[in-house]
PDB file of N, CA and C in Angstrom:
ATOM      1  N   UNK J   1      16.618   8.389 -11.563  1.00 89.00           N
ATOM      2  CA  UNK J   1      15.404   9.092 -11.892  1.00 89.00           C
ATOM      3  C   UNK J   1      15.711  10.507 -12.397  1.00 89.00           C
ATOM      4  N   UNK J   2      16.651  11.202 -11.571  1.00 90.00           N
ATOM      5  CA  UNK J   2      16.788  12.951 -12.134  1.00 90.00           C
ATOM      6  C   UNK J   2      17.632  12.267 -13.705  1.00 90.00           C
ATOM      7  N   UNK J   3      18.651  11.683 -13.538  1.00 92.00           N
ATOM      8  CA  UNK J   3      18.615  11.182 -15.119  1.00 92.00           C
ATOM      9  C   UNK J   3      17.864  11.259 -15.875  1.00 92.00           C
ATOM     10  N   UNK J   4      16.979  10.222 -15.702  1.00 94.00           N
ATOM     11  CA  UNK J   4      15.716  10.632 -16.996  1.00 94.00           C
ATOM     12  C   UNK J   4      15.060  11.568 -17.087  1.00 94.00           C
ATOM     13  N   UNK J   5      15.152  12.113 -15.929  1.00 94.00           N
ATOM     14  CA  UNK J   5      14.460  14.086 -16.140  1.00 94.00           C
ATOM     15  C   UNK J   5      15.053  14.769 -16.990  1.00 94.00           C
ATOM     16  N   UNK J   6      16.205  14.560 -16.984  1.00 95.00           N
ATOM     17  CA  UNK J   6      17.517  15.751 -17.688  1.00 95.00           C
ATOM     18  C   UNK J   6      17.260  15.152 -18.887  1.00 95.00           C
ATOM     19  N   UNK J   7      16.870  13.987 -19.361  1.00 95.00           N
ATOM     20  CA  UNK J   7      17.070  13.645 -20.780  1.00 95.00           C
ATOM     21  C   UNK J   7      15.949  14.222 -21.164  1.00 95.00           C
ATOM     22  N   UNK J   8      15.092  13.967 -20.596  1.00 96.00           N
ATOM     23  CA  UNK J   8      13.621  14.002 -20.916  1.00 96.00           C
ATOM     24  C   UNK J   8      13.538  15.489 -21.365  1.00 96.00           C
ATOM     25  N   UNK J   9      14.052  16.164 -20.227  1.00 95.00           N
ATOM     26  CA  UNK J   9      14.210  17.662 -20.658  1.00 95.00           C
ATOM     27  C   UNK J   9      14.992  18.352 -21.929  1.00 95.00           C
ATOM     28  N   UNK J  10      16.233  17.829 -22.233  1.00 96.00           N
ATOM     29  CA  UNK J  10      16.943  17.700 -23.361  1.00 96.00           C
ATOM     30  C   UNK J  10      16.099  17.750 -24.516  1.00 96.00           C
ATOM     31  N   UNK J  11      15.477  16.646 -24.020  1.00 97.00           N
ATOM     32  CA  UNK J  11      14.835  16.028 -25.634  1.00 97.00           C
ATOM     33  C   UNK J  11      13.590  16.876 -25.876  1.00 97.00           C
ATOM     34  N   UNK J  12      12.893  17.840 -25.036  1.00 94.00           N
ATOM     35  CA  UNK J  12      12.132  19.099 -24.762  1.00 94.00           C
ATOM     36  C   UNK J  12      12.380  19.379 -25.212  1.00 94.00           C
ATOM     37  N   UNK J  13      13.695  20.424 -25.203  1.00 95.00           N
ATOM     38  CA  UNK J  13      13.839  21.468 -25.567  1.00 95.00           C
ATOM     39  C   UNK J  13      14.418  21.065 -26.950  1.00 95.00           C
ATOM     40  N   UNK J  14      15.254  20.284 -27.306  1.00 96.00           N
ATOM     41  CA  UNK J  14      15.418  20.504 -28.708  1.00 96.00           C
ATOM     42  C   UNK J  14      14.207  19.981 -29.091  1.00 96.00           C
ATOM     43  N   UNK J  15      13.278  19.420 -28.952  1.00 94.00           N
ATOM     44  CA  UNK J  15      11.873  19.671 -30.240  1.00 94.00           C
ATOM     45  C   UNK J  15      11.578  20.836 -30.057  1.00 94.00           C
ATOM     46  N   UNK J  16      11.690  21.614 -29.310  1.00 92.00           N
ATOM     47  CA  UNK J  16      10.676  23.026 -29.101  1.00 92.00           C
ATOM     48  C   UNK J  16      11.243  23.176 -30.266  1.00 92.00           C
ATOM     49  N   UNK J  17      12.871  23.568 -29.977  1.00 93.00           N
ATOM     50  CA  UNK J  17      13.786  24.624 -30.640  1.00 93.00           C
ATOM     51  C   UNK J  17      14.203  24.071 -32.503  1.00 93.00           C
ATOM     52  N   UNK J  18      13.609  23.129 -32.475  1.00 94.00           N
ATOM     53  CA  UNK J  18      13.334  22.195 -34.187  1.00 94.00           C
ATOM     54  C   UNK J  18      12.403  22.710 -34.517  1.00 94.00           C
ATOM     55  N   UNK J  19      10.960  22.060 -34.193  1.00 92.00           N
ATOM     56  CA  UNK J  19       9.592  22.597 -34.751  1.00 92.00           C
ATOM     57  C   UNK J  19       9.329  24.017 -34.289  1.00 92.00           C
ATOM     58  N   UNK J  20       9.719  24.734 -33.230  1.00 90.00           N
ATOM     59  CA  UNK J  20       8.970  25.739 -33.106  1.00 90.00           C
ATOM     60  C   UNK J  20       8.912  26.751 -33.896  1.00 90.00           C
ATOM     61  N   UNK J  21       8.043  27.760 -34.350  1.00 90.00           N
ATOM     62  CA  UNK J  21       8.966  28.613 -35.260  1.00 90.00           C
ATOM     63  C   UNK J  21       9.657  29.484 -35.008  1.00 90.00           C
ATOM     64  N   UNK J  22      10.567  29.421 -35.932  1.00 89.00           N
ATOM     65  CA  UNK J  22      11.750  30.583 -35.036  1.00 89.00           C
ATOM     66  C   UNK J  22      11.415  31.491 -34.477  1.00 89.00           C
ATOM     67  N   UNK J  23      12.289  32.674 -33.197  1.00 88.00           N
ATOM     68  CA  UNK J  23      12.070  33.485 -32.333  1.00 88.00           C
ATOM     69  C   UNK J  23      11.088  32.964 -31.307  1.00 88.00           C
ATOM     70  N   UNK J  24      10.213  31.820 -31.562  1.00 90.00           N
ATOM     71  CA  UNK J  24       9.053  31.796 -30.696  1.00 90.00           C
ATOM     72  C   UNK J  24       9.579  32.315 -28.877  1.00 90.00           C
ATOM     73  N   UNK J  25       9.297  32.941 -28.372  1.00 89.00           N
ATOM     74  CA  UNK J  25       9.561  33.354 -27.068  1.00 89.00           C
ATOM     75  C   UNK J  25       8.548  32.745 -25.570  1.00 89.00           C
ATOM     76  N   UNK J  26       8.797  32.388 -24.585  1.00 86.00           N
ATOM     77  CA  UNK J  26       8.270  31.433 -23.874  1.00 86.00           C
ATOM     78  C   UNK J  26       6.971  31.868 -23.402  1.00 86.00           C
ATOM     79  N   UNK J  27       7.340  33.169 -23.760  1.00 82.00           N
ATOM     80  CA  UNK J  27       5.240  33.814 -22.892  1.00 82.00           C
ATOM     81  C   UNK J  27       4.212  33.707 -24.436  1.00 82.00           C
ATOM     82  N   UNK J  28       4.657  33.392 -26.163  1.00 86.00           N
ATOM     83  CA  UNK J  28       4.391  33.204 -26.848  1.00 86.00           C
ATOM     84  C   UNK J  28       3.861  31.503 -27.316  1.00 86.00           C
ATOM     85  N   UNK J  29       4.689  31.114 -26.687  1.00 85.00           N
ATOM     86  CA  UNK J  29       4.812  29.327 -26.468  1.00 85.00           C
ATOM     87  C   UNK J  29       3.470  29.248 -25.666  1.00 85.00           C
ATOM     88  N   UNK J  30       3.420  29.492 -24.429  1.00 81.00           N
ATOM     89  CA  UNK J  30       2.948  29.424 -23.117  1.00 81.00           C
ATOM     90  C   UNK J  30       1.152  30.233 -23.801  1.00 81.00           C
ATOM     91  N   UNK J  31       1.078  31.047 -24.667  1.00 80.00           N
ATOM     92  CA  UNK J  31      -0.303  31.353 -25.346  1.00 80.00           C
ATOM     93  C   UNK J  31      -0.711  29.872 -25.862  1.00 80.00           C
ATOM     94  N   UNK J  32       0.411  29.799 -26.840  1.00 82.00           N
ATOM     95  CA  UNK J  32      -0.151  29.192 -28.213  1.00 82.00           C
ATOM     96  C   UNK J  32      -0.664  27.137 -27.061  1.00 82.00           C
ATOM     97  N   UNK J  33      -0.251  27.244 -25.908  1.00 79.00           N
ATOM     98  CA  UNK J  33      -0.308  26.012 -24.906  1.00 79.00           C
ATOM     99  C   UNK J  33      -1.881  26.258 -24.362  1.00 79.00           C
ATOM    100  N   UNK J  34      -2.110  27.584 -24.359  1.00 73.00           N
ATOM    101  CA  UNK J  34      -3.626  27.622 -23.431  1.00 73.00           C
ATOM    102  C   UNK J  34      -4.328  27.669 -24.575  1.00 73.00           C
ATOM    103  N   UNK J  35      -4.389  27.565 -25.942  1.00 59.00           N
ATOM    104  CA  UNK J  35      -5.344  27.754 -26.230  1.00 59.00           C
ATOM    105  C   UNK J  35      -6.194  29.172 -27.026  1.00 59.00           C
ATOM    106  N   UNK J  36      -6.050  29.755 -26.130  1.00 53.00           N
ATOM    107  CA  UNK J  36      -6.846  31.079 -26.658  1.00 53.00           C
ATOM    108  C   UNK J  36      -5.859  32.382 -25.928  1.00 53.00           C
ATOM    109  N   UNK J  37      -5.879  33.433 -26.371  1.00 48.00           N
ATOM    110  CA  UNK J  37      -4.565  34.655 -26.038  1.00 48.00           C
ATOM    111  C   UNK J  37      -4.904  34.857 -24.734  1.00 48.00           C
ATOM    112  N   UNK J  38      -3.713  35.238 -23.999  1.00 48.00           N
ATOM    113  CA  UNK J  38      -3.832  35.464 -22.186  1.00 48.00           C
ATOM    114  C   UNK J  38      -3.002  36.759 -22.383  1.00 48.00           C
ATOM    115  N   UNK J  39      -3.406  38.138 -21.425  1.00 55.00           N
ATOM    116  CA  UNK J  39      -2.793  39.196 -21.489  1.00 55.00           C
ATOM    117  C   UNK J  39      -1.653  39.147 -20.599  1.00 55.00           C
ATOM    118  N   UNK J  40      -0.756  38.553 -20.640  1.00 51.00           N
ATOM    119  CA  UNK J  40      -0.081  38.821 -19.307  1.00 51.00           C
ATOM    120  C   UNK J  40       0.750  39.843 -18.731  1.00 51.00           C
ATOM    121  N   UNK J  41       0.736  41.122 -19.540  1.00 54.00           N
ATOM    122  CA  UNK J  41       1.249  42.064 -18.619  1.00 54.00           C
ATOM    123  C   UNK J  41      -0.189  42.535 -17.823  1.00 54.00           C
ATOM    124  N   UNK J  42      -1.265  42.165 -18.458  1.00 57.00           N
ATOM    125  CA  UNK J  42      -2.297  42.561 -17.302  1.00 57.00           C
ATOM    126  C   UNK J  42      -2.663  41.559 -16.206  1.00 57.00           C
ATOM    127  N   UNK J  43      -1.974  40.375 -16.337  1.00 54.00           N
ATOM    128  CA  UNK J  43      -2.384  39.978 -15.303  1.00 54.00           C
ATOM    129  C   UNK J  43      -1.139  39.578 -14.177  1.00 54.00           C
ATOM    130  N   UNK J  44       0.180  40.302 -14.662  1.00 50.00           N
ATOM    131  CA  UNK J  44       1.566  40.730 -13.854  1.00 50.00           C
ATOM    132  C   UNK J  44       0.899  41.380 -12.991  1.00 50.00           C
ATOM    133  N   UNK J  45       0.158  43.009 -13.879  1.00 55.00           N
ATOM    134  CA  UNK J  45       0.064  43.847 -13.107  1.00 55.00           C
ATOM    135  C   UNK J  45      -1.087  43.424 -11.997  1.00 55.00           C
ATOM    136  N   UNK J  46      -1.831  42.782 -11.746  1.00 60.00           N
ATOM    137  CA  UNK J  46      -3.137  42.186 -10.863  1.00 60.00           C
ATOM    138  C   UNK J  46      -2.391  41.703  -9.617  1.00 60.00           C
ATOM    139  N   UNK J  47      -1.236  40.611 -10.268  1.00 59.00           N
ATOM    140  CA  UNK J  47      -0.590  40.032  -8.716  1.00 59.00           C
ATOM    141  C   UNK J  47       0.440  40.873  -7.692  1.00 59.00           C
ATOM    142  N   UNK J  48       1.191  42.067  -8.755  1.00 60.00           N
ATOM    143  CA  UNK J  48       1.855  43.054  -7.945  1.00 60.00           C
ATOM    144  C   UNK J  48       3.677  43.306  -8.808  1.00 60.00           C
ATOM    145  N   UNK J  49       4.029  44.310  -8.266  1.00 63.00           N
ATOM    146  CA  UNK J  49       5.153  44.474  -9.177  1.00 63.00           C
ATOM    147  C   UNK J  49       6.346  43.574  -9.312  1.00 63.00           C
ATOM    148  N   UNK J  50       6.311  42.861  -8.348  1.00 67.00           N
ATOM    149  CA  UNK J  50       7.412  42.229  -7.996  1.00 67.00           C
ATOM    150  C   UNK J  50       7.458  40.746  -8.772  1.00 67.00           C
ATOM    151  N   UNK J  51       6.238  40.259  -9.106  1.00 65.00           N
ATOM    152  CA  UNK J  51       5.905  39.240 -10.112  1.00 65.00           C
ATOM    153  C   UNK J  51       6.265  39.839 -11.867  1.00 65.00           C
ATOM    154  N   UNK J  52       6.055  41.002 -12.046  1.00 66.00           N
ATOM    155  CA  UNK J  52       6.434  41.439 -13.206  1.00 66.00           C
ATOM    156  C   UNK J  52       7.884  41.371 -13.646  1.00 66.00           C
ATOM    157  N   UNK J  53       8.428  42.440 -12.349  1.00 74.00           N
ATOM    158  CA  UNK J  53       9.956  42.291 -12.579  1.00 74.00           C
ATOM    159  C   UNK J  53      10.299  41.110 -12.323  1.00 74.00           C
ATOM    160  N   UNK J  54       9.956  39.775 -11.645  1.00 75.00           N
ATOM    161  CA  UNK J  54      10.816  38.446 -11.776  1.00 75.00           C
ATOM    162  C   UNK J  54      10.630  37.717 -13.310  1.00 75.00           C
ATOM    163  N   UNK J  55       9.245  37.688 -13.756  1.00 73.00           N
ATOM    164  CA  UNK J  55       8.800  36.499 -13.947  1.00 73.00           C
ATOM    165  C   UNK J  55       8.832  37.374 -15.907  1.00 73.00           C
ATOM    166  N   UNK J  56       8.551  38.490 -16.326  1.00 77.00           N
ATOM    167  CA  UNK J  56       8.356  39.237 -17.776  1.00 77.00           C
ATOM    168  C   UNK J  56       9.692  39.330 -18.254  1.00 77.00           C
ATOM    169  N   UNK J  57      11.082  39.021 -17.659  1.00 79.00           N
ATOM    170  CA  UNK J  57      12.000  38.924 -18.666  1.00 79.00           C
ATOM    171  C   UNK J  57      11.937  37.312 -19.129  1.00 79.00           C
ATOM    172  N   UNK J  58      11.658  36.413 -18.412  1.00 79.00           N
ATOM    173  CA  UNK J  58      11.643  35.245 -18.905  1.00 79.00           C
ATOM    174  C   UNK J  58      10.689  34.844 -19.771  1.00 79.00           C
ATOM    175  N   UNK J  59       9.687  35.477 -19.758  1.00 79.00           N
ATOM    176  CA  UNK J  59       8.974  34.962 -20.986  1.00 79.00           C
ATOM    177  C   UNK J  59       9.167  35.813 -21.681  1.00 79.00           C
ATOM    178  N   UNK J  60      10.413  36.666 -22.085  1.00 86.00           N
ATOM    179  CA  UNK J  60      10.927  37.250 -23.743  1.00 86.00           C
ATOM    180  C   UNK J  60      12.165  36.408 -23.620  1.00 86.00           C
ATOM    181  N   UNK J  61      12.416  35.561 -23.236  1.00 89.00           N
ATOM    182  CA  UNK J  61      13.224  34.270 -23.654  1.00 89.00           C
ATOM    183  C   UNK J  61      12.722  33.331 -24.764  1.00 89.00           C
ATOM    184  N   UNK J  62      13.552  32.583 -25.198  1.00 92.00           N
ATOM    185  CA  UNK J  62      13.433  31.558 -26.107  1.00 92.00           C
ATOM    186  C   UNK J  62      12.820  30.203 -25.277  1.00 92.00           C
ATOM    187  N   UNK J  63      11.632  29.334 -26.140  1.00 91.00           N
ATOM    188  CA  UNK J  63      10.763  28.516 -25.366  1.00 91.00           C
ATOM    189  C   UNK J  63      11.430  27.232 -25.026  1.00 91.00           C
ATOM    190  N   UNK J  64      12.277  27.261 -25.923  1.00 92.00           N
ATOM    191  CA  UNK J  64      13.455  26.007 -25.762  1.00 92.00           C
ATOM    192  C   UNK J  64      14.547  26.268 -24.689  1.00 92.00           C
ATOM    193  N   UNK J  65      14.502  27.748 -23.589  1.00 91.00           N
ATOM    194  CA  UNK J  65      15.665  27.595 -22.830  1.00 91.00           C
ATOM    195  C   UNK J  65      14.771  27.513 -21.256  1.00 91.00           C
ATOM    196  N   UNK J  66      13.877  27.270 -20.831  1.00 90.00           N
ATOM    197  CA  UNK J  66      12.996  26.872 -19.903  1.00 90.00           C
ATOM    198  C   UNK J  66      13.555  25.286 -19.443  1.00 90.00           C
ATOM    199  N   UNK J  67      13.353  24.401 -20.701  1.00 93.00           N
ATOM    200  CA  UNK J  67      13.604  22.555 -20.042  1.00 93.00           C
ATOM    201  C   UNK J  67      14.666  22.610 -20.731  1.00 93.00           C
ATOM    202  N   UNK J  68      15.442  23.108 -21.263  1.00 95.00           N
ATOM    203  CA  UNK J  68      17.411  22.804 -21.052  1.00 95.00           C
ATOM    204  C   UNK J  68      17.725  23.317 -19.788  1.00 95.00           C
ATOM    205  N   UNK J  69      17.294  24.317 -19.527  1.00 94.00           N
ATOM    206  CA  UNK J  69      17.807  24.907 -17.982  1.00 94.00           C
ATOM    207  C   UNK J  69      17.123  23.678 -17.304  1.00 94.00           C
ATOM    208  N   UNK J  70      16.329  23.193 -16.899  1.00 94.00           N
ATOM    209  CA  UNK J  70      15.640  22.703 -16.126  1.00 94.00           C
ATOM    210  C   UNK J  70      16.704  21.066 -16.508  1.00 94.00           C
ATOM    211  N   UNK J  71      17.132  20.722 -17.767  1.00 96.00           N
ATOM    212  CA  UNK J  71      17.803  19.382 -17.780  1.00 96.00           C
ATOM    213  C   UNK J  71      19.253  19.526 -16.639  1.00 96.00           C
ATOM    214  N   UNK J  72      19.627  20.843 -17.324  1.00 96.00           N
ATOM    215  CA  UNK J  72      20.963  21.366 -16.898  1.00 96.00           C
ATOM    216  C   UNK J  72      20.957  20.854 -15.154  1.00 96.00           C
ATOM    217  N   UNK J  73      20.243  21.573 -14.512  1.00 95.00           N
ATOM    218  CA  UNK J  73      19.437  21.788 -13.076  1.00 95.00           C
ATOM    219  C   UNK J  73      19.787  20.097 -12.835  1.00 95.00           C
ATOM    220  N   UNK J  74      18.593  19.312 -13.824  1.00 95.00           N
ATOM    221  CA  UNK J  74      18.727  18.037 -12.641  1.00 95.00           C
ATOM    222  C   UNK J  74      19.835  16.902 -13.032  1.00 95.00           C
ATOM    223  N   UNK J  75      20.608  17.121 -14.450  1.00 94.00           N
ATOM    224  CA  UNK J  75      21.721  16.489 -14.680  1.00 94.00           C
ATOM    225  C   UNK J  75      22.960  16.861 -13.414  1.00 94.00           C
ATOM    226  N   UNK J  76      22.727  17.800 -12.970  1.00 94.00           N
ATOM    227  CA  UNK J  76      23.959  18.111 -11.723  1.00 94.00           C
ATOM    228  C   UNK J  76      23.552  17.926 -10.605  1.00 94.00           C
ATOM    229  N   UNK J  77      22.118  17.748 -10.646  1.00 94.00           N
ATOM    230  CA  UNK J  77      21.482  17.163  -9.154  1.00 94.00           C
ATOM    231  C   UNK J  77      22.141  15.592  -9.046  1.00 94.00           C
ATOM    232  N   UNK J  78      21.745  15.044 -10.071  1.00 92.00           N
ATOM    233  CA  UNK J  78      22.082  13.721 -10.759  1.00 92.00           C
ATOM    234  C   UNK J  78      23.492  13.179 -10.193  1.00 92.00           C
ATOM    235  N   UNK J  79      24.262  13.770 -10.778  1.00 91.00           N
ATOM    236  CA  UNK J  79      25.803  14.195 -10.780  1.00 91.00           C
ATOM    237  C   UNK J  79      26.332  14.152  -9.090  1.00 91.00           C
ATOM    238  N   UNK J  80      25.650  14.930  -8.712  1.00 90.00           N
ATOM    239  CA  UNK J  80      26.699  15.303  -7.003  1.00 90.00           C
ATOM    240  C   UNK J  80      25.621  13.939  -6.511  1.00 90.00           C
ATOM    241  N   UNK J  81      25.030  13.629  -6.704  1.00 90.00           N
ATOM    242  CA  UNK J  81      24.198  12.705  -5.786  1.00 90.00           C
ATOM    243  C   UNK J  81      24.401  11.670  -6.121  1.00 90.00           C
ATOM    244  N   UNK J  82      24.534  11.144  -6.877  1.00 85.00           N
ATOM    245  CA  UNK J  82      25.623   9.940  -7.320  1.00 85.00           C
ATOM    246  C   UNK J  82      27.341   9.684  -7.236  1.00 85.00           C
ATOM    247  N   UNK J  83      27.491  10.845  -6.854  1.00 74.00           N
ATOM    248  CA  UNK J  83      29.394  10.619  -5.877  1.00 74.00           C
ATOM    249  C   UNK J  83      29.516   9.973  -4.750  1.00 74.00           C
ATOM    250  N   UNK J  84      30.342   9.343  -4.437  1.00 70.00           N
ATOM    251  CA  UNK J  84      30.094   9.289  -3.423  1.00 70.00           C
ATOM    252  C   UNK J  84      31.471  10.126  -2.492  1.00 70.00           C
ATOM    253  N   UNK J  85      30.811  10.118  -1.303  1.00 65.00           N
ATOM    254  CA  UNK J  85      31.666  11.114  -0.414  1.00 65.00           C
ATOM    255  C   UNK J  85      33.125  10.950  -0.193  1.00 65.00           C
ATOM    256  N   UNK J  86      33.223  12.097  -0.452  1.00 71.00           N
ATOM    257  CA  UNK J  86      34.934  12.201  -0.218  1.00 71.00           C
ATOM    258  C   UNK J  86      35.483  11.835   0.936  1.00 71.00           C
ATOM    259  N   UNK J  87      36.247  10.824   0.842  1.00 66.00           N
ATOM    260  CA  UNK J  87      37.276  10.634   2.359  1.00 66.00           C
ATOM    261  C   UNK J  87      36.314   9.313   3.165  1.00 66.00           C
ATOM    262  N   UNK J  88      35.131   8.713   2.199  1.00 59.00           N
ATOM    263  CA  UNK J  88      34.786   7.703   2.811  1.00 59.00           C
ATOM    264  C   UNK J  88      35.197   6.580   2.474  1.00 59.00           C
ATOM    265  N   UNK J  89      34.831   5.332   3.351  1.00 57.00           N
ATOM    266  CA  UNK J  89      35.362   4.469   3.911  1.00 57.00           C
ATOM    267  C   UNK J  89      34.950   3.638   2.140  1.00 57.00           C
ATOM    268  N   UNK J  90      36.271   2.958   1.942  1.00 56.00           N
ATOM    269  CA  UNK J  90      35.889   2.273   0.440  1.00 56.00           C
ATOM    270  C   UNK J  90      36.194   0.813   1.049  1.00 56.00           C
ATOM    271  N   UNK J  91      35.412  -0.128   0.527  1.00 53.00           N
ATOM    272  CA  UNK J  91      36.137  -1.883   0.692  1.00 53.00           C
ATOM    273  C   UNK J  91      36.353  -2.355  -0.349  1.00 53.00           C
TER     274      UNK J  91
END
């Protein structure tokens, strides 16, 4: 199952990063998704500072590096969870 997440995610992000138009940035993506313009440094500033400083460098990221990170993430979930344990008993 995290398999097909990671692909699934893969295959995300390179359409973003094909069709989108270039530079598009993820808090730009994340407008053009709702619909109609959302202010979001005003509504950083509403929940408190600490949401600003985590969450406002990532959306001046690229919209295509959100679900590659996120493939990345569950391809290695994938990965260690499908080993099996070292030093166990094999027949």
């Amino acid at each position: 199952m995290l398999v097909a997440l990671a692909a699934a995610c893969f295959v995300a992000a390179f359409a973003v990063a094909a069709l989108a138009p270039p530079g598009l940035s993820l808090g730009d993506g994340l407008q053009r998704l709702a619909g109609h313009p959302l202010s979001w440094p005003d509504a950083a500033g509403r929940t408190g500072p600490g949401w600003r400083t985590l969450a406002l460098p990532f959306l001046l990221r690229p919209a295509w590096l959100l679900p590659a990170m996120l493939g990345f993430v569950s391809a290695g979930v994938a990965v260690s969870l499908g080993r099996p344990s070292p030093g166990g008993a094999s027949r």
